[in-house]
Short mmCIF file of C-alpha atoms in Angstrom, two decimals:
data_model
loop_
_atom_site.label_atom_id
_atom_site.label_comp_id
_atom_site.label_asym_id
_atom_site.label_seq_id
_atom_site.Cartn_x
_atom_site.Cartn_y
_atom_site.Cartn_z
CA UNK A 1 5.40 1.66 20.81
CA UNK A 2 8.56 -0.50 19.85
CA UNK A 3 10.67 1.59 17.94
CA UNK A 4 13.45 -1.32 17.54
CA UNK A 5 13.79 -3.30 14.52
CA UNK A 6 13.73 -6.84 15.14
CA UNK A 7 16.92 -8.79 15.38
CA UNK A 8 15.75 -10.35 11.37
CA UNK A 9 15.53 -7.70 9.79
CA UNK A 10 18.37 -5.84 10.93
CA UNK A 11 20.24 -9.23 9.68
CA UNK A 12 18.35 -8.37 6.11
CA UNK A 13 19.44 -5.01 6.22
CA UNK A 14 23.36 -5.48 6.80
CA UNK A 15 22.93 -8.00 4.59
CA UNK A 16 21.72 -5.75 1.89
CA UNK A 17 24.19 -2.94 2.55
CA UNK A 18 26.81 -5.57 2.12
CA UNK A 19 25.33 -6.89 -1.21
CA UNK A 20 25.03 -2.88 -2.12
CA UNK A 21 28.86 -2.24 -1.25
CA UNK A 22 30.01 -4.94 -3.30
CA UNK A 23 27.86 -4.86 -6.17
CA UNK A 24 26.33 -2.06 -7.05
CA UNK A 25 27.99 0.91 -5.74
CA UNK A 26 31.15 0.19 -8.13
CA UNK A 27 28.98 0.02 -11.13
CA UNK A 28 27.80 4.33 -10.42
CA UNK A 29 30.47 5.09 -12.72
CA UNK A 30 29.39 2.90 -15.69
CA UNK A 31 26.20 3.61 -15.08
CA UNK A 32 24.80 6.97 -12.83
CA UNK A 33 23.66 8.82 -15.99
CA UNK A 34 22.04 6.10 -18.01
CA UNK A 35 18.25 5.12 -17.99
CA UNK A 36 18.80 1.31 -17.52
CA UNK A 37 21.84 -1.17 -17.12
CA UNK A 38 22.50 -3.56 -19.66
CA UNK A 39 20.28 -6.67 -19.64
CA UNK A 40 23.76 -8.73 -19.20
CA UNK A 41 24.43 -6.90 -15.85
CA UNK A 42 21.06 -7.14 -14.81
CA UNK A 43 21.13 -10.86 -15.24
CA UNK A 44 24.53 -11.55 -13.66
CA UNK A 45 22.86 -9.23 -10.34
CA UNK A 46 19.92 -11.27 -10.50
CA UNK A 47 21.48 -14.19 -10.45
CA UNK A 48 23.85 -13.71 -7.41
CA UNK A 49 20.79 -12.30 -5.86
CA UNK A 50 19.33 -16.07 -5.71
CA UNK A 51 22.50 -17.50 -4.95
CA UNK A 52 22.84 -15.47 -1.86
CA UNK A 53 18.43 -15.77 -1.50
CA UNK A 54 17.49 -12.24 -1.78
CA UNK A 55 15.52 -12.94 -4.87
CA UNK A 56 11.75 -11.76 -4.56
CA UNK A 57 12.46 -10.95 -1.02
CA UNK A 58 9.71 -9.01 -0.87
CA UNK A 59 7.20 -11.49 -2.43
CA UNK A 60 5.06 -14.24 -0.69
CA UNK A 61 5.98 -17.32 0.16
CA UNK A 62 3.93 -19.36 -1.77
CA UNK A 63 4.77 -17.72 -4.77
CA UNK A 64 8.56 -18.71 -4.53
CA UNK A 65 9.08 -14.99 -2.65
CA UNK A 66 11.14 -14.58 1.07
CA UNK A 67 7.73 -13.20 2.66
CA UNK A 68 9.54 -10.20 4.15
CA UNK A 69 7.22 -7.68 6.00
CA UNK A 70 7.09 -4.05 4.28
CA UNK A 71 8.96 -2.94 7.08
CA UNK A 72 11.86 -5.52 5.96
CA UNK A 73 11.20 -4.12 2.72
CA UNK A 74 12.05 -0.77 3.10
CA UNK A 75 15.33 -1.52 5.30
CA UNK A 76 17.00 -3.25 2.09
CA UNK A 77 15.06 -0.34 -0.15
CA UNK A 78 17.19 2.50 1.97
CA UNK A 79 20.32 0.37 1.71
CA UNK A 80 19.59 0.37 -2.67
CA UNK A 81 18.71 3.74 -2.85
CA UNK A 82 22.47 4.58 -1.94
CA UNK A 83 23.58 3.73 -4.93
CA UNK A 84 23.33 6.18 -7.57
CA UNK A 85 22.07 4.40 -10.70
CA UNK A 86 18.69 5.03 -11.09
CA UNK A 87 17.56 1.94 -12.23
CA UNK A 88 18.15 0.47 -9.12
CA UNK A 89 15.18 3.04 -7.93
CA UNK A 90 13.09 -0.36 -8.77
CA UNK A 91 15.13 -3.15 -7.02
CA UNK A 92 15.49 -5.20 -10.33
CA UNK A 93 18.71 -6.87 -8.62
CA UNK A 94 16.98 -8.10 -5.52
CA UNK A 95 13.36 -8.53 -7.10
CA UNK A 96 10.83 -8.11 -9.79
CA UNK A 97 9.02 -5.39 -10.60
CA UNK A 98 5.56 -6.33 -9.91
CA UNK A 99 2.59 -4.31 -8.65
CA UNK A 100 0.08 -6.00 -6.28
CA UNK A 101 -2.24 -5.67 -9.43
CA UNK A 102 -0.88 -9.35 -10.71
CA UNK A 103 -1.85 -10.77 -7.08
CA UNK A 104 -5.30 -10.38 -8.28
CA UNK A 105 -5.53 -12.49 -10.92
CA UNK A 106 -7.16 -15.46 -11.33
CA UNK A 107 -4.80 -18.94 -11.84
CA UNK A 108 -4.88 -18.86 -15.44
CA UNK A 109 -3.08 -15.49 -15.05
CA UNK A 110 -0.68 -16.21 -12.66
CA UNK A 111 0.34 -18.96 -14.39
CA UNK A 112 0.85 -17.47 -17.66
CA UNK A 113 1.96 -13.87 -16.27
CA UNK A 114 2.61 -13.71 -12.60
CA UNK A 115 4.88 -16.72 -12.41
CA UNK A 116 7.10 -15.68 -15.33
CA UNK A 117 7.70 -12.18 -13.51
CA UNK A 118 8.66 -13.96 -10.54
CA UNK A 119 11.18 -16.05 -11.56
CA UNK A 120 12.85 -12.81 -13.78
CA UNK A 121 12.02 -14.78 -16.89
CA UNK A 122 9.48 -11.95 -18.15
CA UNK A 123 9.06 -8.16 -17.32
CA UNK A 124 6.19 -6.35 -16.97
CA UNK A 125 5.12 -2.50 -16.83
CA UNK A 126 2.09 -0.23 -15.23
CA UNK A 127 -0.12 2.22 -17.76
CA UNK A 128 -2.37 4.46 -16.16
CA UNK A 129 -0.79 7.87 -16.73
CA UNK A 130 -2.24 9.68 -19.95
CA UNK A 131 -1.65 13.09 -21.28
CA UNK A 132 -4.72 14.49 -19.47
CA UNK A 133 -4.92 12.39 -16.76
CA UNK A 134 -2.86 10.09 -14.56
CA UNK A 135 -4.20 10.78 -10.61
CA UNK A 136 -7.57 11.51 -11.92
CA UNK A 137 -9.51 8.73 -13.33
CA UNK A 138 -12.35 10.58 -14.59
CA UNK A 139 -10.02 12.06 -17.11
CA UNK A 140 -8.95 9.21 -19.11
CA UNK A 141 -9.23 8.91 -22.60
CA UNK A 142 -7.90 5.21 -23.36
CA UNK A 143 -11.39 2.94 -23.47
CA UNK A 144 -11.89 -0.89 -23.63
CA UNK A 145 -15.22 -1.64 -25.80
CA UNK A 146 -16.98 -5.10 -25.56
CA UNK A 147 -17.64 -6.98 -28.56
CA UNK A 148 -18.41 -10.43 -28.05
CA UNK A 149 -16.19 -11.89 -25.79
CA UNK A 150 -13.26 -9.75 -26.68
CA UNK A 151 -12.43 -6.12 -25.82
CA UNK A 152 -11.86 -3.38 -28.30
CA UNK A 153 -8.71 -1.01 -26.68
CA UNK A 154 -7.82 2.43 -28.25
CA UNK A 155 -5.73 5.16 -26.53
CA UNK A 156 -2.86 6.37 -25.79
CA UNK A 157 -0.87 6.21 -22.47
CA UNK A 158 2.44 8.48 -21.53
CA UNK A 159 5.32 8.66 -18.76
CA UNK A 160 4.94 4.40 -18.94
CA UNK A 161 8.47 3.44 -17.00
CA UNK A 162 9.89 0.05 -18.31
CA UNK A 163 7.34 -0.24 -21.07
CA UNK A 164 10.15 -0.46 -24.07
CA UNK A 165 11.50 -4.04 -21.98
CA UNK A 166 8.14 -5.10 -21.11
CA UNK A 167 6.86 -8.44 -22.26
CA UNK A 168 3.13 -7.60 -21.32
CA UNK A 169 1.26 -4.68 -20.20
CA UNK A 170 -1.24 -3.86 -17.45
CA UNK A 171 -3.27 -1.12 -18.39
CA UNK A 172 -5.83 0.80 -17.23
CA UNK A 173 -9.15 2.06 -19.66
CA UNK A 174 -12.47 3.16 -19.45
CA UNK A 175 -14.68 0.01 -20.04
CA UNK A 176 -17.78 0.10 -22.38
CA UNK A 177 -20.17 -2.50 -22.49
CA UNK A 178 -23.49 -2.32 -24.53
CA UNK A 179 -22.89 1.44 -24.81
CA UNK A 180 -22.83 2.07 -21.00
CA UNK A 181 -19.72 3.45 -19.05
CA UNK A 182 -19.00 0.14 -16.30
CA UNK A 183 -16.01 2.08 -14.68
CA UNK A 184 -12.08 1.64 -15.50
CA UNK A 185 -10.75 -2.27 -15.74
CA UNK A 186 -7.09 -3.15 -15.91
CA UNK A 187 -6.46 -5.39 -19.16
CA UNK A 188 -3.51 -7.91 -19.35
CA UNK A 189 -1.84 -6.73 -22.88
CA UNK A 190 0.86 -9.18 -24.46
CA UNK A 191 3.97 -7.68 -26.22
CA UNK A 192 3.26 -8.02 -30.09
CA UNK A 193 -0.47 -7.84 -29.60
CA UNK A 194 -1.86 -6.23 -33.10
CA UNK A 195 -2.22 -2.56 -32.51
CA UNK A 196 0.20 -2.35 -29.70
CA UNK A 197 2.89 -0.30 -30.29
CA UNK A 198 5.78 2.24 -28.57
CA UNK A 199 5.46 6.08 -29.20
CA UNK A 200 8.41 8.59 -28.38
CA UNK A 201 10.46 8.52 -25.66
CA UNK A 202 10.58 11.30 -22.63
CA UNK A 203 14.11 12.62 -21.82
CA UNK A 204 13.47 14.06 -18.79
CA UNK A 205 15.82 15.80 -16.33
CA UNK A 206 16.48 12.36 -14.55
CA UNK A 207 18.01 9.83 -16.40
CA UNK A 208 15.02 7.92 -16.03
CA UNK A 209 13.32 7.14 -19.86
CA UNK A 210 9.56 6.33 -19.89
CA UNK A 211 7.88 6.04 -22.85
CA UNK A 212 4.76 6.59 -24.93
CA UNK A 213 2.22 3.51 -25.56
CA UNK A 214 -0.27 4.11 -28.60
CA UNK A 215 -3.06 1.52 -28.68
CA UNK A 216 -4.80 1.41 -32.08
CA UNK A 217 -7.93 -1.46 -31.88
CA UNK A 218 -6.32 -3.63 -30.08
CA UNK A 219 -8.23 -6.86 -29.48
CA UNK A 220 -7.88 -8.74 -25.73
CA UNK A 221 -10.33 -11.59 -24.55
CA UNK A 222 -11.98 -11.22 -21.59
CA UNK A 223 -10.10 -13.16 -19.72
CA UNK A 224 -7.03 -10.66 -20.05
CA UNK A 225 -9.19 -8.37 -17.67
CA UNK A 226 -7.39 -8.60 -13.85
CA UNK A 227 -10.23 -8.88 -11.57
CA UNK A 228 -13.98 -7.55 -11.70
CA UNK A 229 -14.53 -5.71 -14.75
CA UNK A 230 -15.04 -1.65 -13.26
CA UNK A 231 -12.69 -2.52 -10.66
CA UNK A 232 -9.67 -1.27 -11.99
CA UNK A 233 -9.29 2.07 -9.90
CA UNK A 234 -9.55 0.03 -6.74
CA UNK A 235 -6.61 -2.19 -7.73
CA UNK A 236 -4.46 0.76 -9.03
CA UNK A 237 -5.22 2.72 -5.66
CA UNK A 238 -3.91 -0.33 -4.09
CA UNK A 239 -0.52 -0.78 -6.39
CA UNK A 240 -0.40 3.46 -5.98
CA UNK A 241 -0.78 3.56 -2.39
CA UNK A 242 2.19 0.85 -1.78
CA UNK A 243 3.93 2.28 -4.33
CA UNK A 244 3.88 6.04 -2.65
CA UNK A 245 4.58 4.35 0.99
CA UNK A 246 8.57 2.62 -1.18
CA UNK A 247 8.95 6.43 -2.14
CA UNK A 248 10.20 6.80 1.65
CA UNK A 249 12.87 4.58 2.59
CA UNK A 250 14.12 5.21 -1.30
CA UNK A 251 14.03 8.98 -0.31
CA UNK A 252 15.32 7.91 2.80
CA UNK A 253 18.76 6.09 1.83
CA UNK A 254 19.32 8.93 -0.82
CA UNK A 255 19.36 11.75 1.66
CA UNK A 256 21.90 9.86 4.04
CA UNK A 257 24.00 9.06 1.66
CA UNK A 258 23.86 13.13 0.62
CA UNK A 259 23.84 14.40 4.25
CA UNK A 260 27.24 12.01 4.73
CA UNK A 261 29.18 13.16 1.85
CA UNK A 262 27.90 16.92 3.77
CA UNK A 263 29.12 16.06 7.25
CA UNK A 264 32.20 14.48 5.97
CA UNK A 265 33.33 17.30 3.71
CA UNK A 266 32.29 20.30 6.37
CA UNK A 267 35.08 18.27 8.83
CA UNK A 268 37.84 18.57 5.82
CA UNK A 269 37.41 21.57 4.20
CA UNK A 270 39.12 24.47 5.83
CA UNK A 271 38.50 28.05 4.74
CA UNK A 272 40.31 31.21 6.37
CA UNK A 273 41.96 28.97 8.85
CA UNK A 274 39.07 26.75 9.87
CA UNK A 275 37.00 23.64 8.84
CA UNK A 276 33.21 24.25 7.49
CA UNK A 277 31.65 22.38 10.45
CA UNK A 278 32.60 25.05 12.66
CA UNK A 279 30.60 27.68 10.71
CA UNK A 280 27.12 27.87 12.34
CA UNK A 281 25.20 28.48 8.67
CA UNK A 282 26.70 24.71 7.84
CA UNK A 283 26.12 23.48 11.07
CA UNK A 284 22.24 24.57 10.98
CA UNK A 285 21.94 23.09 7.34
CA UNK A 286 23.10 19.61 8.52
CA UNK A 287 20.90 19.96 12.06
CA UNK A 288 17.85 20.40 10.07
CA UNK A 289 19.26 17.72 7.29
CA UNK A 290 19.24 15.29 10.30
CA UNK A 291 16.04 16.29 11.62
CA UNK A 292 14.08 15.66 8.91
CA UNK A 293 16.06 12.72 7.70
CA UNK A 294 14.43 11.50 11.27
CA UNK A 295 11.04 12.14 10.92
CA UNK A 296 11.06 10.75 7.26
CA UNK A 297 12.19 7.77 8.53
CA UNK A 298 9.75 7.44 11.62
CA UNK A 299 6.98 8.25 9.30
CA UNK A 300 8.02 5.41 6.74
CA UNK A 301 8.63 2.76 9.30
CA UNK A 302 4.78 3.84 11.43
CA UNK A 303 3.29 3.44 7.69
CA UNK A 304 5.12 0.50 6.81
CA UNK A 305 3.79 -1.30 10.31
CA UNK A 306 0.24 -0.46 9.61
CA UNK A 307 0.72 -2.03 6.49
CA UNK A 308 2.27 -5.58 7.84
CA UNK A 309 -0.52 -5.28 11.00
CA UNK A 310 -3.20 -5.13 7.32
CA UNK A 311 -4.50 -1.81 8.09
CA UNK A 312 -5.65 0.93 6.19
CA UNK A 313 -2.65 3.00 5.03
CA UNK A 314 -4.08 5.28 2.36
CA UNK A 315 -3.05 8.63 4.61
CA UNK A 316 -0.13 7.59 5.44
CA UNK A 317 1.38 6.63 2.05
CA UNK A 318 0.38 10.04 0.79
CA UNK A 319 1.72 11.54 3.93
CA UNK A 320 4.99 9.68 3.34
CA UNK A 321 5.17 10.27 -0.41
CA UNK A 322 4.53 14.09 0.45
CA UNK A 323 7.19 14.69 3.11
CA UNK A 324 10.29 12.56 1.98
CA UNK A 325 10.01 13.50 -1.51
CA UNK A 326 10.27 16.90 -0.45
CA UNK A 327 13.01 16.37 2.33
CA UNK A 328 15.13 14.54 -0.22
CA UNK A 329 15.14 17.56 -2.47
CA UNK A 330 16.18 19.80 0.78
CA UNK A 331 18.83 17.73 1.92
CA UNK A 332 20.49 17.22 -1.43
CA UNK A 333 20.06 21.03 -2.09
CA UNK A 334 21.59 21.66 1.45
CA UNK A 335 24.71 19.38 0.88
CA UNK A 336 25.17 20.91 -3.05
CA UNK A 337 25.95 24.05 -0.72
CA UNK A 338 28.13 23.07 1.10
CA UNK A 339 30.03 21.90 -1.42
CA UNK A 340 29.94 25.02 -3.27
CA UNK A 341 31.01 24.67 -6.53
CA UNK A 342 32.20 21.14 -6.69
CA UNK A 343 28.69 19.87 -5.61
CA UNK A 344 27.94 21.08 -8.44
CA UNK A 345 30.12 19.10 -10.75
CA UNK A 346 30.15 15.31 -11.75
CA UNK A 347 33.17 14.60 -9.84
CA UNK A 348 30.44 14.05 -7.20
CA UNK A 349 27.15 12.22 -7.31
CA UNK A 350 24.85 15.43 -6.08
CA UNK A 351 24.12 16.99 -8.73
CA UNK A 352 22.21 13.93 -10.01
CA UNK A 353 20.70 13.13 -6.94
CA UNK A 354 19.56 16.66 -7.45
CA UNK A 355 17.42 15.85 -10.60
CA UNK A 356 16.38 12.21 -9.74
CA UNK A 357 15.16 13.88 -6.51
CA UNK A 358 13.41 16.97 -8.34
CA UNK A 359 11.34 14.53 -10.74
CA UNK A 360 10.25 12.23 -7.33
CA UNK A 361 7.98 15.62 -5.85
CA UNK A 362 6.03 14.46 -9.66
CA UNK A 363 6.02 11.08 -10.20
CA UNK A 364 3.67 8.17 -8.75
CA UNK A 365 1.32 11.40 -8.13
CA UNK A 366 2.85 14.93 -7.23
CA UNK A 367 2.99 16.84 -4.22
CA UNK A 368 0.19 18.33 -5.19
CA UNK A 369 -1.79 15.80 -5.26
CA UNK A 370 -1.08 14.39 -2.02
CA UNK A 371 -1.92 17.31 -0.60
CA UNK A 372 -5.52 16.91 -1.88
CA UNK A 373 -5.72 13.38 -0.76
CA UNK A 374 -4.67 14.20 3.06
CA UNK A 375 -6.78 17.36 3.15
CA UNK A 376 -9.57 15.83 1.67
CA UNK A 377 -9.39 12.61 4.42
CA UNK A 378 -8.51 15.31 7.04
CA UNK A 379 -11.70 17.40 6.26
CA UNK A 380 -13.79 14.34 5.50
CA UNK A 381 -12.98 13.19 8.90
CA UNK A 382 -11.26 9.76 7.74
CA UNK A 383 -7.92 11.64 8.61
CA UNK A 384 -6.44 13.20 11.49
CA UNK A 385 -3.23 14.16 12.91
CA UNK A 386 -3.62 11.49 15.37
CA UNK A 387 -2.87 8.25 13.01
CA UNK A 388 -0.62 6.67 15.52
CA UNK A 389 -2.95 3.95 17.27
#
């Protein structure tokens, strides 16, 4: 196995840290603790993004997008994740917020919704979690009744990131058609549709601010539904499982960018006549910081191949999801100690990665439940520990 990046996308990835050291990190102080920049900023990004072509780098080609691999992907996703405004957890400057979901639908939907997202004239958001249920789809509530040639949508969906921006929805309900369950469809909801409407708001430990969606007989037409009807769970599996796999390098660039302010502080801060690093407590916390900063990484990058080579990545995503989430929290805990009591202030960014890495273990499916997913593959015999060929 090669375990060099290609020439490319090393090119991509300086090229990114440079955009990142220019543009973004000077904005943490404006904007570390707040849920969103201001659509003006986000704009003015966006648009030197296409001036200097990283707009939709991640996208296809013949949707306007630069075609990068994932693997290319998750280079410039390490190099955002460095900066500590959390908005920039989605790469909003670089690309749209998207969801493979909207690759599956048919022209009249591209047209009308894909395209839009694409060129950053419309935003979009996701809504599957609900109250009582989010990972498992037998447990929602929110259900799509035919009548005619419409669909009849009532419900209520929570923890939806983006949704109070969003011009449309895509949203996942139990369909019922001629009284019979047909499985869970994702509908294409417009912003203003009759019934649609924003709840309360979460503040959560993060800055991050989802939002509540109440749907109250909300009429669609059948051709708002993205793919087969009853296929939904298969397409959010597919946005999930991608989505789970991006928790790495994000993970990833967070936790070097903690473990460096660690290293360099431990080799200037002297106590009883010498510095930190010499201390074999700090030097253990930043050996086993680097270690696992390591595997993270390999793990991401293995994942991210099978993805490009268009193999099955399910176990790996969770695997990835599992471990850097959780080596993100370790890493920032270990360089908060370090610091001692000014890791713990704002004068330095740790104490926020702290949060934003504590609500990662939960969101886009917990710990937990990745857990479940790789023992249940393990035990079913569709996973092993052997995943590397």
């Amino acid at each position: 196995m090669n375990f060099e990046i290609p020439e490319d996308l090393r090119m991509l990835r300086d090229s990114a840290r440079r955009f990142v050291d220019e543009y973004l990190l000077p904005l943490e102080s404006l904007y570390s603790d707040a849920p969103d920049i201001p659509d003006s900023v986000r704009s003015d990004l966006q648009a030197k993004a296409k001036e200097l072509g990283f707009w939709g780098f991640d996208l296809p080609e013949e949707v306007g997008g630069g075609g990068v691999s994932v693997l290319g992907a998750c280079l410039v996703y390490e190099e955002l994740a460095r900066c500590n405004v959390p908005s920039f957890r989605a790469p909003s400057p670089f690309t749209p917020y998207l969801g493979p979901v909207l690759f599956k639908g048919s022209p009249e939907q591209r047209d009308k919704y894909l395209m839009p997202v694409v060129r950053g004239d419309k935003r979009t958001c996701f809504a599957l979690t609900e109250a009582n249920g989010g990972s498992d789809p037998s447990a929602l509530k929110t259900t799509a009744i035919r009548e005619g040639n419409q669909y009849r949508i009532n419900g209520r969906k929570v923890f939806i990131t983006g949704a109070e921006k969003a011009d449309f929805v895509q949203l996942f309900a139990r369909t019922i058609i001629d009284d019979e369950e047909r499985g869970i469809s994702c509908f294409l909801i417009d912003k203003g549709t009759p019934g649609l409407r924003l709840g309360q708001s979460f503040e959560l430990m993060s800055p991050d601010q989802p939002w509540e969606l109440l749907l109250d007989d909300v009429l669609v037409g059948e051709n708002q539904v993205v793919g087969a009807v009853g296929a939904g769970w298969s397409l959010a599996r597919e946005f999930l499982d991608m989505g789970r796999l991006l928790h790495g390098p994000k993970a990833i660039g967070r936790a070097e960018r903690a473990l460096q302010l660690a290293v360099d502080y431990a080799t200037t801060r002297t106590t009883f006549g010498q510095p930190l690093a010499k201390r074999q407590a700090i030097q253990w916390m930043i050996a086993d910081s680097t270690v696992e900063l390591h595997a993270a990484r390999l793990m991401t990058y293995h994942a991210a191949c099978k993805a490009d080579e268009g193999k099955p990545y399910h176990f790996e995503a969770s695997a990835v999801k599992l471990y850097a989430d959780e080596m993100l929290v370790r890493v920032v805990d270990r360089s908060i100690q370090i610091h001692g009591g000014t890791g713990l202030s704002r004068e330095l960014p740790l104490e926020l990665m702290f949060r934003d890495a504590r609500s990662r273990t939960i969101t886009e499916g917990s710990s937990e439940m990745q857990r479940i997913i790789l023992a249940s593959e393990v035990l079913s015999g569709k996973g092993s520990v052997n995943r590397v060929k």
